[in-house]
Short mmCIF file of C-alpha atoms in Angstrom, two decimals:
data_model
loop_
_atom_site.label_atom_id
_atom_site.label_comp_id
_atom_site.label_asym_id
_atom_site.label_seq_id
_atom_site.Cartn_x
_atom_site.Cartn_y
_atom_site.Cartn_z
CA MET A 26 -79.79 10.16 31.02
CA LEU A 27 -78.23 13.55 31.72
CA CYS A 28 -74.45 13.90 31.74
CA GLN A 29 -73.03 17.14 33.12
CA ILE A 30 -69.36 17.86 32.40
CA VAL A 31 -67.92 20.32 34.91
CA LEU A 32 -65.87 23.36 33.93
CA PHE A 33 -63.75 25.29 36.43
CA ASP A 34 -61.12 28.00 35.98
CA GLY A 35 -57.95 26.37 34.63
CA PHE A 36 -59.56 23.15 33.36
CA ASP A 37 -57.77 21.05 30.74
CA PRO A 38 -59.63 21.41 27.40
CA LEU A 39 -58.79 17.88 26.23
CA ASP A 40 -60.14 16.40 29.47
CA VAL A 41 -63.45 18.02 28.55
CA ILE A 42 -63.64 17.85 24.76
CA ALA A 43 -62.56 14.21 24.36
CA PRO A 44 -65.29 12.75 26.59
CA TYR A 45 -67.81 15.35 25.42
CA GLU A 46 -67.40 14.30 21.78
CA VAL A 47 -67.58 10.59 22.63
CA LEU A 48 -70.68 10.99 24.78
CA HIS A 49 -72.32 13.35 22.28
CA ALA A 50 -71.71 10.81 19.53
CA GLY A 51 -73.30 8.23 21.80
CA SER A 52 -76.37 10.44 22.11
CA MET A 53 -76.65 10.50 18.32
CA ALA A 54 -76.20 6.73 18.08
CA ALA A 55 -78.89 6.17 20.73
CA PRO A 56 -81.42 9.01 20.25
CA GLY A 57 -83.14 10.01 23.46
CA ALA A 58 -80.88 7.91 25.69
CA LEU A 59 -78.32 10.56 26.62
CA ARG A 60 -77.97 14.32 26.85
CA VAL A 61 -74.62 16.04 27.48
CA GLU A 62 -74.06 19.59 28.70
CA LEU A 63 -71.22 21.73 30.01
CA VAL A 64 -71.81 23.20 33.47
CA SER A 65 -70.05 25.07 36.25
CA ALA A 66 -70.59 25.39 39.99
CA GLU A 67 -71.60 29.02 39.45
CA GLY A 68 -74.00 28.52 36.55
CA PRO A 69 -73.88 29.80 32.95
CA ARG A 70 -70.61 31.61 32.23
CA ASP A 71 -67.55 31.61 30.01
CA VAL A 72 -64.95 29.51 31.81
CA PRO A 73 -61.23 30.05 31.04
CA SER A 74 -59.14 26.94 30.61
CA GLY A 75 -55.54 26.59 31.72
CA ALA A 76 -54.55 26.69 28.04
CA ALA A 77 -55.09 30.37 27.29
CA PRO A 78 -56.85 31.78 25.37
CA ILE A 79 -59.24 28.79 25.16
CA SER A 80 -62.50 29.20 27.05
CA LEU A 81 -65.68 27.15 26.96
CA ARG A 82 -69.23 28.20 27.77
CA ALA A 83 -71.01 26.56 30.69
CA THR A 84 -74.70 26.60 29.80
CA ALA A 85 -76.08 25.55 33.18
CA ARG A 86 -75.24 25.05 36.86
CA LEU A 87 -74.03 21.70 38.10
CA ASP A 88 -77.17 20.04 39.49
CA PRO A 89 -76.65 16.72 41.31
CA ARG A 90 -80.43 16.42 41.78
CA SER A 91 -80.98 16.15 38.02
CA ALA A 92 -77.77 14.66 36.63
CA ASP A 93 -77.25 10.93 36.19
CA LEU A 94 -73.55 11.29 35.36
CA VAL A 95 -71.17 14.06 36.47
CA LEU A 96 -67.73 14.21 34.87
CA VAL A 97 -64.89 16.24 36.38
CA PRO A 98 -61.78 17.12 34.30
CA GLY A 99 -58.30 17.97 35.50
CA ALA A 100 -56.34 21.19 35.01
CA VAL A 101 -53.54 22.21 32.69
CA GLY A 102 -50.51 24.33 33.58
CA PRO A 103 -46.99 23.95 34.99
CA LEU A 104 -46.77 20.68 36.91
CA GLY A 105 -45.43 21.94 40.22
CA ASP A 106 -44.97 19.34 42.96
CA LEU A 107 -47.97 17.01 42.85
CA SER A 108 -46.47 14.69 45.48
CA ASP A 109 -46.72 17.14 48.38
CA PRO A 110 -50.05 18.87 49.10
CA ASP A 111 -48.27 21.33 51.42
CA ALA A 112 -45.48 22.35 49.01
CA PRO A 113 -45.31 26.01 47.86
CA VAL A 114 -46.91 26.32 44.43
CA ASN A 115 -46.79 28.60 41.43
CA ALA A 116 -50.14 30.40 41.12
CA ASP A 117 -50.60 29.00 37.60
CA SER A 118 -49.48 25.46 38.39
CA ILE A 119 -51.80 22.46 38.27
CA PRO A 120 -51.78 22.01 42.09
CA ALA A 121 -52.74 25.68 42.52
CA LEU A 122 -55.52 25.49 39.92
CA LEU A 123 -56.93 22.33 41.48
CA GLY A 124 -56.57 23.80 44.96
CA ARG A 125 -58.58 26.89 44.00
CA THR A 126 -61.58 24.70 43.22
CA LEU A 127 -61.78 24.09 46.97
CA GLU A 128 -62.61 27.77 47.45
CA THR A 129 -65.68 27.53 45.19
CA GLY A 130 -69.03 25.83 45.54
CA LEU A 131 -67.80 22.83 43.56
CA PRO A 132 -66.77 20.54 46.48
CA ALA A 133 -70.20 20.79 48.13
CA LEU A 134 -71.94 20.02 44.86
CA LEU A 135 -69.63 17.07 44.21
CA LYS A 136 -70.33 15.76 47.71
CA ASP A 137 -74.05 15.94 46.93
CA ALA A 138 -73.37 14.06 43.70
CA LEU A 139 -71.43 11.30 45.45
CA ASP A 140 -74.09 11.03 48.15
CA ARG A 141 -77.00 10.66 45.73
CA PRO A 142 -77.93 7.04 44.95
CA GLY A 143 -77.98 6.23 41.26
CA LEU A 144 -75.66 9.05 40.20
CA THR A 145 -72.21 8.19 38.83
CA VAL A 146 -69.28 10.58 39.24
CA ALA A 147 -66.49 10.21 36.67
CA THR A 148 -63.14 11.97 36.42
CA VAL A 149 -60.38 12.41 33.87
CA CYS A 150 -56.73 12.89 34.84
CA GLY A 151 -56.51 15.41 37.71
CA GLY A 152 -60.28 15.42 38.19
CA SER A 153 -59.87 12.70 40.80
CA LEU A 154 -57.44 15.00 42.63
CA VAL A 155 -60.20 17.61 42.91
CA LEU A 156 -62.33 15.04 44.74
CA ALA A 157 -59.38 13.79 46.80
CA MET A 158 -58.21 17.26 47.89
CA ALA A 159 -61.79 18.01 48.97
CA GLY A 160 -61.72 14.91 51.20
CA LEU A 161 -64.51 13.20 49.30
CA ILE A 162 -62.99 9.88 48.24
CA GLU A 163 -60.99 8.57 51.19
CA GLY A 164 -60.68 4.80 50.87
CA ARG A 165 -62.02 4.74 47.29
CA HIS A 166 -60.18 3.05 44.42
CA VAL A 167 -59.21 5.67 41.85
CA THR A 168 -56.66 6.56 39.21
CA THR A 169 -55.18 9.79 37.89
CA HIS A 170 -52.21 11.01 35.86
CA HIS A 171 -49.19 8.98 36.96
CA LEU A 172 -47.53 12.10 38.38
CA GLY A 173 -50.44 12.62 40.78
CA THR A 174 -50.61 9.20 42.41
CA ASP A 175 -48.56 10.24 45.45
CA LEU A 176 -50.99 13.06 46.13
CA LEU A 177 -53.91 10.65 45.84
CA ASP A 178 -52.29 8.37 48.40
CA ALA A 179 -51.61 11.34 50.70
CA THR A 180 -55.31 12.17 50.79
CA GLY A 181 -56.33 8.63 51.78
CA ALA A 182 -57.61 7.55 48.38
CA VAL A 183 -56.38 4.21 47.03
CA ALA A 184 -54.40 4.92 43.86
CA ILE A 185 -54.59 2.20 41.21
CA ASP A 186 -52.19 2.03 38.26
CA ALA A 187 -54.79 1.46 35.55
CA ARG A 188 -56.17 3.31 32.53
CA VAL A 189 -59.74 3.27 33.89
CA VAL A 190 -60.90 2.29 37.39
CA ASP A 191 -64.54 1.38 38.07
CA ASP A 192 -65.37 1.71 41.77
CA GLY A 193 -69.13 1.53 41.39
CA ASP A 194 -70.57 5.03 41.43
CA LEU A 195 -67.06 6.47 40.95
CA VAL A 196 -65.29 5.84 37.62
CA THR A 197 -61.90 7.46 37.03
CA GLY A 198 -59.52 7.82 34.08
CA ALA A 199 -55.74 8.18 34.18
CA GLY A 200 -53.74 10.55 31.95
CA VAL A 201 -55.26 13.15 29.63
CA THR A 202 -56.07 10.97 26.60
CA SER A 203 -57.78 8.42 28.86
CA GLY A 204 -60.85 10.64 28.55
CA LEU A 205 -61.59 8.84 25.28
CA ASP A 206 -61.35 5.41 26.90
CA LEU A 207 -63.28 6.49 29.99
CA ALA A 208 -66.15 7.91 27.93
CA LEU A 209 -66.34 4.84 25.69
CA TYR A 210 -66.45 2.63 28.78
CA LEU A 211 -69.21 4.79 30.28
CA LEU A 212 -71.20 4.45 27.05
CA GLU A 213 -70.79 0.69 27.21
CA ARG A 214 -71.72 0.53 30.90
CA GLU A 215 -74.66 2.94 30.86
CA ILE A 216 -76.10 2.68 27.33
CA GLY A 217 -74.78 -0.59 25.89
CA PRO A 218 -71.81 -2.21 24.15
CA ARG A 219 -73.20 -1.85 20.65
CA ILE A 220 -73.49 1.91 21.06
CA ALA A 221 -69.95 2.11 22.46
CA HIS A 222 -68.63 -0.02 19.60
CA ALA A 223 -70.34 2.17 17.00
CA VAL A 224 -68.76 5.31 18.48
CA GLU A 225 -65.38 3.58 18.73
CA GLN A 226 -65.58 2.80 15.02
CA LEU A 227 -66.70 6.34 14.20
CA PHE A 228 -63.72 7.81 16.07
CA ALA A 229 -61.28 5.18 14.71
CA HIS A 230 -60.02 4.73 18.26
CA GLU A 231 -59.41 1.37 19.91
CA ARG A 232 -59.74 1.53 23.65
CA ARG A 233 -56.59 0.97 25.67
CA GLY A 234 -56.13 -0.98 28.88
CA THR A 235 -58.30 -3.23 31.03
CA VAL A 236 -60.90 -1.52 33.18
CA TRP A 237 -59.93 -2.26 36.80
CA HIS A 238 -62.65 -3.40 39.22
CA ALA A 239 -62.32 -4.27 42.89
CA THR A 240 -63.73 -7.76 42.21
CA GLY A 241 -62.42 -11.26 41.55
CA PRO A 242 -59.45 -13.05 43.06
CA VAL A 243 -56.41 -11.08 44.17
CA PRO A 244 -53.46 -11.91 41.89
CA ALA A 245 -50.54 -13.78 43.36
CA ALA A 246 -47.07 -12.25 43.10
CA PHE A 247 -45.27 -13.02 39.86
#
């Protein structure tokens, strides 16, 4: 199983490193079952994060034909107004950084990823906003950082207030540290619960929150 974690200019380092370390540990706990690499839409390059001067090296191009799991992080910078997609934005703000991904080859590659049967797309924090702003997840159940839920709703996605949301081939995590919980859940779902438990013990991190699925009875009002 190949997992490609996407880097773009302005990405949030924790959104990348937290799931990378969890998934990499999973690959060591289950040799041969998982391979993790950092990629970009443009191919191998040094990619600057939004937390200067931190950069990470993409070693390959995002390839939806080969990947089994594609993970998209959010951005880091001044918050700006996440509730209004048409509001003026600071060039270094999170909305601006996310918006600039729309001018790259990333949206087309992510569309290919979502269209390919058997491939799972996952996001951390504002990563779901990248998909939403590109018009790729209208009607899908997703989560993001709590400050971005209005923007999700404005794009036609269905924002869910949950730590992790599993919508089949689209699995999304909420705020920044949810990358740990998202990656552990993906290990459990794709590789197995014993592998996920072993990594959870290694990291001394107990997962938070119930994973939300669009299944089962609808709760009555309390």
